[in-house]
Amino acid sequence: MKLTDLQQEFVLHFGEMGSRWGINRTVGQIYAVLFLSAEPLHAEQIVERVGCSRSNVSMALKELQSWNLVRLKHLPDDRRDYFTTPADLWEIVRTLVAERKKREIDPTLTKLRELQWREPDTDADAHAHARIAELGTLIELLVGWYEDMDRLETARLVQLFALGARIQKFVGDAEAVVPRLKGRRSAAREG
Amino acid sequence: MKLTDLQQEFVLHFGEMGSRWGINRTVGQIYAVLFLSAEPLHAEQIVERVGCSRSNVSMALKELQSWNLVRLKHLPDDRRDYFTTPADLWEIVRTLVAERKKREIDPTLTKLRELQWREPDTDADAHAHARIAELGTLIELLVGWYEDMDRLETARLVQLFALGARIQKFVGDAEAVVPRLKGRRSAAREG
DNA sequence: CAGTAATTTCAGGAATTTCTGAAATCAACT
DNA sequence: AGTTGATTTCAGAAATTCCTGAAATTACTG
């Protein structure tokens, strides 16, 4: 089956965006095809739709699997591998964020912590050392927030995002009632 | 001036991470050098520190400027361009998120909206069309939340991130008092 | 305007990434 | 074990990205 114009355009767009998203064109296109398809697809069907070589599809699927972005399925009496993307878009978002964090943030956080152990050698190092520490603290704050959010049920997550800045109002109110909220942070997190 | 071991290691790390972050090694290294430096640096000083060609530094700085990640300074009686990164890390985070959104999200959102106009051609298209619409809605929700957050003062932002999941408690409470919060969303956003 | 210092541009070479077809591997069935 | 069909691996070709040195440009100075 060939793609409709609508689908074609979506697929080509994902291919073009691929490089900005840190994946290559084929991977982007294949993901798009799977994302749009109502049915799981096997490799040969993907070849038809994106028009690249069979081996390229194989490699791209491996890449998508390493990102946990596709699921492998099997049909009865058919030994081919079929692939899909999750129906739930929030699951996709969670996966995407988790994987990007793992690849783009975690190695740096590890390195920053490692560098913080070092005593600053020289005077000029003092500033650099402080800067590294500050960056580490900031990233830890953001990662901690993310981990908190990731634990929430999707319904709750949607609610918070939909609230947007109006969340502030509640926090402001609550702070008046429960002062020194910040001080309680680490204790509360451990629970 | 050569870099200390501490600085060298940080700079090399940023160079290596560059490809995962969608920038090249030189750009990553130069950013790292500027980030650590207590003083603004001119191009020749950067060449000394990262050990690449003068022209490469020029191109990399242009790239960093296109990301708004560096600031240009001038010293009295010195016509060279000096570069720094903002002292405030939250400003850096804001810039980074804004630029990544601009490059990685906005073009796709535009495309999705464009494709939603199209009538689904065939039956198979119906599913694809629905999927595209769903994705558009999700991204709009996330972008709306981001824009809301971006309007907040940094102190407020830090407060919210530090709260993490405990924010939920307040929202839950508030909902009991002000029901049908969701329905009020669009009206409130326009304010 | 000539001279000088700083920066930018750019053609082409180096390095890296992506893609392909052929061969190898794997797994189910006889 | 042998056959068939699906998938993976991999060496090298193709494409892309990155980097350099030389030349051009910009902008200040005397």
XYZ file of N, CA, C and O in Angstrom, chain A residues 1-11 14 31-39 41 49 85 89, chain B residues 111-137:
208
model
N 0.812 -1.217 0.000
C 0.000 0.000 0.000
C 0.847 1.269 0.000
O 1.784 1.405 0.782
N 0.503 2.157 -0.871
C 1.193 3.453 -0.880
C 0.560 4.384 0.154
O -0.568 4.164 0.600
N 1.265 5.431 0.487
C 0.726 6.404 1.437
C -0.171 7.401 0.734
O 0.034 7.722 -0.442
N -1.150 7.909 1.431
C -1.956 9.007 0.885
C -1.114 10.284 0.947
O -0.076 10.330 1.611
N -1.575 11.319 0.293
C -0.848 12.589 0.298
C -0.647 13.108 1.715
O 0.433 13.577 2.077
N -1.727 13.035 2.472
C -1.676 13.494 3.860
C -0.563 12.781 4.622
O 0.288 13.411 5.262
N -0.581 11.466 4.518
C 0.399 10.672 5.248
C 1.807 10.924 4.728
O 2.763 11.075 5.498
N 1.913 10.983 3.426
C 3.206 11.235 2.800
C 3.837 12.508 3.357
O 5.011 12.542 3.716
N 3.020 13.540 3.445
C 3.556 14.827 3.873
C 4.021 14.780 5.329
O 5.065 15.319 5.689
N 3.229 14.100 6.149
C 3.597 13.931 7.556
C 4.909 13.154 7.674
O 5.815 13.537 8.420
N 5.005 12.092 6.903
C 6.193 11.243 6.954
C 7.436 12.019 6.496
O 8.496 11.954 7.125
N 8.573 14.410 9.210
C 9.328 13.738 10.277
C 10.745 13.394 9.825
O 11.673 13.421 10.624
N 9.331 6.056 11.949
C 8.515 6.319 13.130
C 7.186 6.937 12.729
O 6.120 6.539 13.225
N 7.236 7.887 11.821
C 6.013 8.558 11.373
C 5.037 7.562 10.756
O 3.833 7.596 11.030
N 5.556 6.679 9.924
C 4.694 5.677 9.291
C 4.005 4.812 10.344
O 2.792 4.575 10.277
N 4.772 4.372 11.315
C 4.178 3.531 12.360
C 3.184 4.320 13.202
O 2.139 3.805 13.594
N 3.536 5.564 13.435
C 2.660 6.410 14.253
C 1.282 6.575 13.612
O 0.260 6.556 14.291
N 1.276 6.715 12.297
C 0.005 6.950 11.603
C -0.787 5.672 11.347
O -2.008 5.724 11.190
N -0.091 4.559 11.288
C -0.762 3.341 10.863
C -1.734 2.810 11.914
O -1.401 2.733 13.104
N -2.898 2.437 11.458
C -3.889 1.853 12.368
C -3.480 0.432 12.746
O -3.857 -0.074 13.799
N -2.715 -0.200 11.875
C -2.314 -1.591 12.091
C -0.814 -1.672 12.324
O -0.077 -0.835 11.812
N 2.822 -2.921 11.427
C 3.401 -3.154 10.101
C 4.661 -4.007 10.217
O 5.396 -3.912 11.194
N 6.481 1.825 2.039
C 5.980 3.156 2.393
C 7.067 4.226 2.403
O 6.815 5.359 2.016
N 3.503 1.846 17.329
C 3.777 2.818 18.386
C 2.621 2.716 19.378
O 1.519 2.328 18.989
N -0.680 8.649 23.541
C 0.362 9.639 23.250
C 1.155 10.039 24.488
O 2.333 10.381 24.393
N 3.140 22.429 10.861
C 2.805 21.389 9.890
C 1.546 20.626 10.310
O 0.669 20.342 9.484
N 1.449 20.307 11.582
C 0.290 19.545 12.052
C -0.994 20.333 11.841
O -2.016 19.792 11.406
N -0.934 21.611 12.132
C -2.129 22.436 11.941
C -2.512 22.486 10.470
O -3.684 22.412 10.110
N -1.497 22.605 9.645
C -1.733 22.626 8.193
C -2.402 21.318 7.746
O -3.362 21.336 6.971
N -1.910 20.205 8.242
C -2.449 18.915 7.810
C -3.859 18.677 8.349
O -4.650 17.955 7.743
N -4.156 19.291 9.461
C -5.503 19.106 10.019
C -6.583 19.726 9.148
O -7.735 19.307 9.189
N -6.203 20.730 8.378
C -7.155 21.351 7.455
C -7.630 20.376 6.387
O -8.778 20.430 5.947
N -6.714 19.541 5.937
C -7.038 18.593 4.875
C -8.163 17.645 5.276
O -8.136 17.082 6.365
N -9.064 17.421 4.370
C -10.057 16.371 4.582
C -9.369 15.028 4.380
O -8.640 14.860 3.396
N -9.627 14.069 5.271
C -9.064 12.736 5.037
C -9.592 12.194 3.708
O -10.804 12.203 3.486
N -8.685 11.736 2.860
C -9.077 11.255 1.533
C -9.845 9.943 1.641
O -10.974 9.823 1.204
N -9.146 8.982 2.187
C -9.682 7.629 2.162
C -10.085 7.214 3.562
O -9.988 7.985 4.508
N -10.491 5.997 3.662
C -10.842 5.429 4.945
C -9.614 5.283 5.830
O -9.635 5.612 7.017
N -8.554 4.764 5.214
C -7.329 4.550 5.967
C -6.805 5.882 6.502
O -6.124 5.942 7.528
N -7.136 6.947 5.814
C -6.690 8.271 6.223
C -7.376 8.751 7.495
O -6.836 9.603 8.195
N -8.559 8.236 7.734
C -9.312 8.720 8.892
C -8.498 8.537 10.165
O -8.388 9.449 10.983
N -7.908 7.361 10.276
C -7.116 7.112 11.474
C -5.911 8.034 11.548
O -5.627 8.621 12.593
N -5.226 8.169 10.448
C -4.054 9.034 10.413
C -4.443 10.471 10.770
O -3.754 11.150 11.545
N -5.538 10.901 10.203
C -6.006 12.268 10.459
C -6.278 12.473 11.954
O -5.885 13.488 12.547
N -6.933 11.493 12.554
C -7.237 11.576 13.989
C -5.954 11.613 14.810
O -5.820 12.375 15.776
N -5.010 10.804 14.381
C -3.738 10.718 15.101
C -2.991 12.055 15.024
O -2.425 12.527 16.009
N -3.020 12.657 13.863
C -2.364 13.956 13.677
C -3.032 15.012 14.550
O -2.368 15.808 15.213
N -4.366 14.980 14.575
C -5.097 15.950 15.390
C -4.762 15.775 16.868
O -4.524 16.749 17.595
N -4.714 14.521 17.276
C -4.426 14.226 18.679
C -3.034 14.727 19.068
O -2.838 15.325 20.129
N -2.084 14.469 18.175
C -0.719 14.923 18.441
C -0.660 16.444 18.531
O 0.001 17.005 19.411
N -1.371 17.099 17.615
C -1.405 18.556 17.645
C -1.955 19.082 18.964
O -1.393 20.009 19.561
N -3.024 18.487 19.420
C -3.635 18.917 20.682
C -2.670 18.742 21.854
O -2.534 19.630 22.703
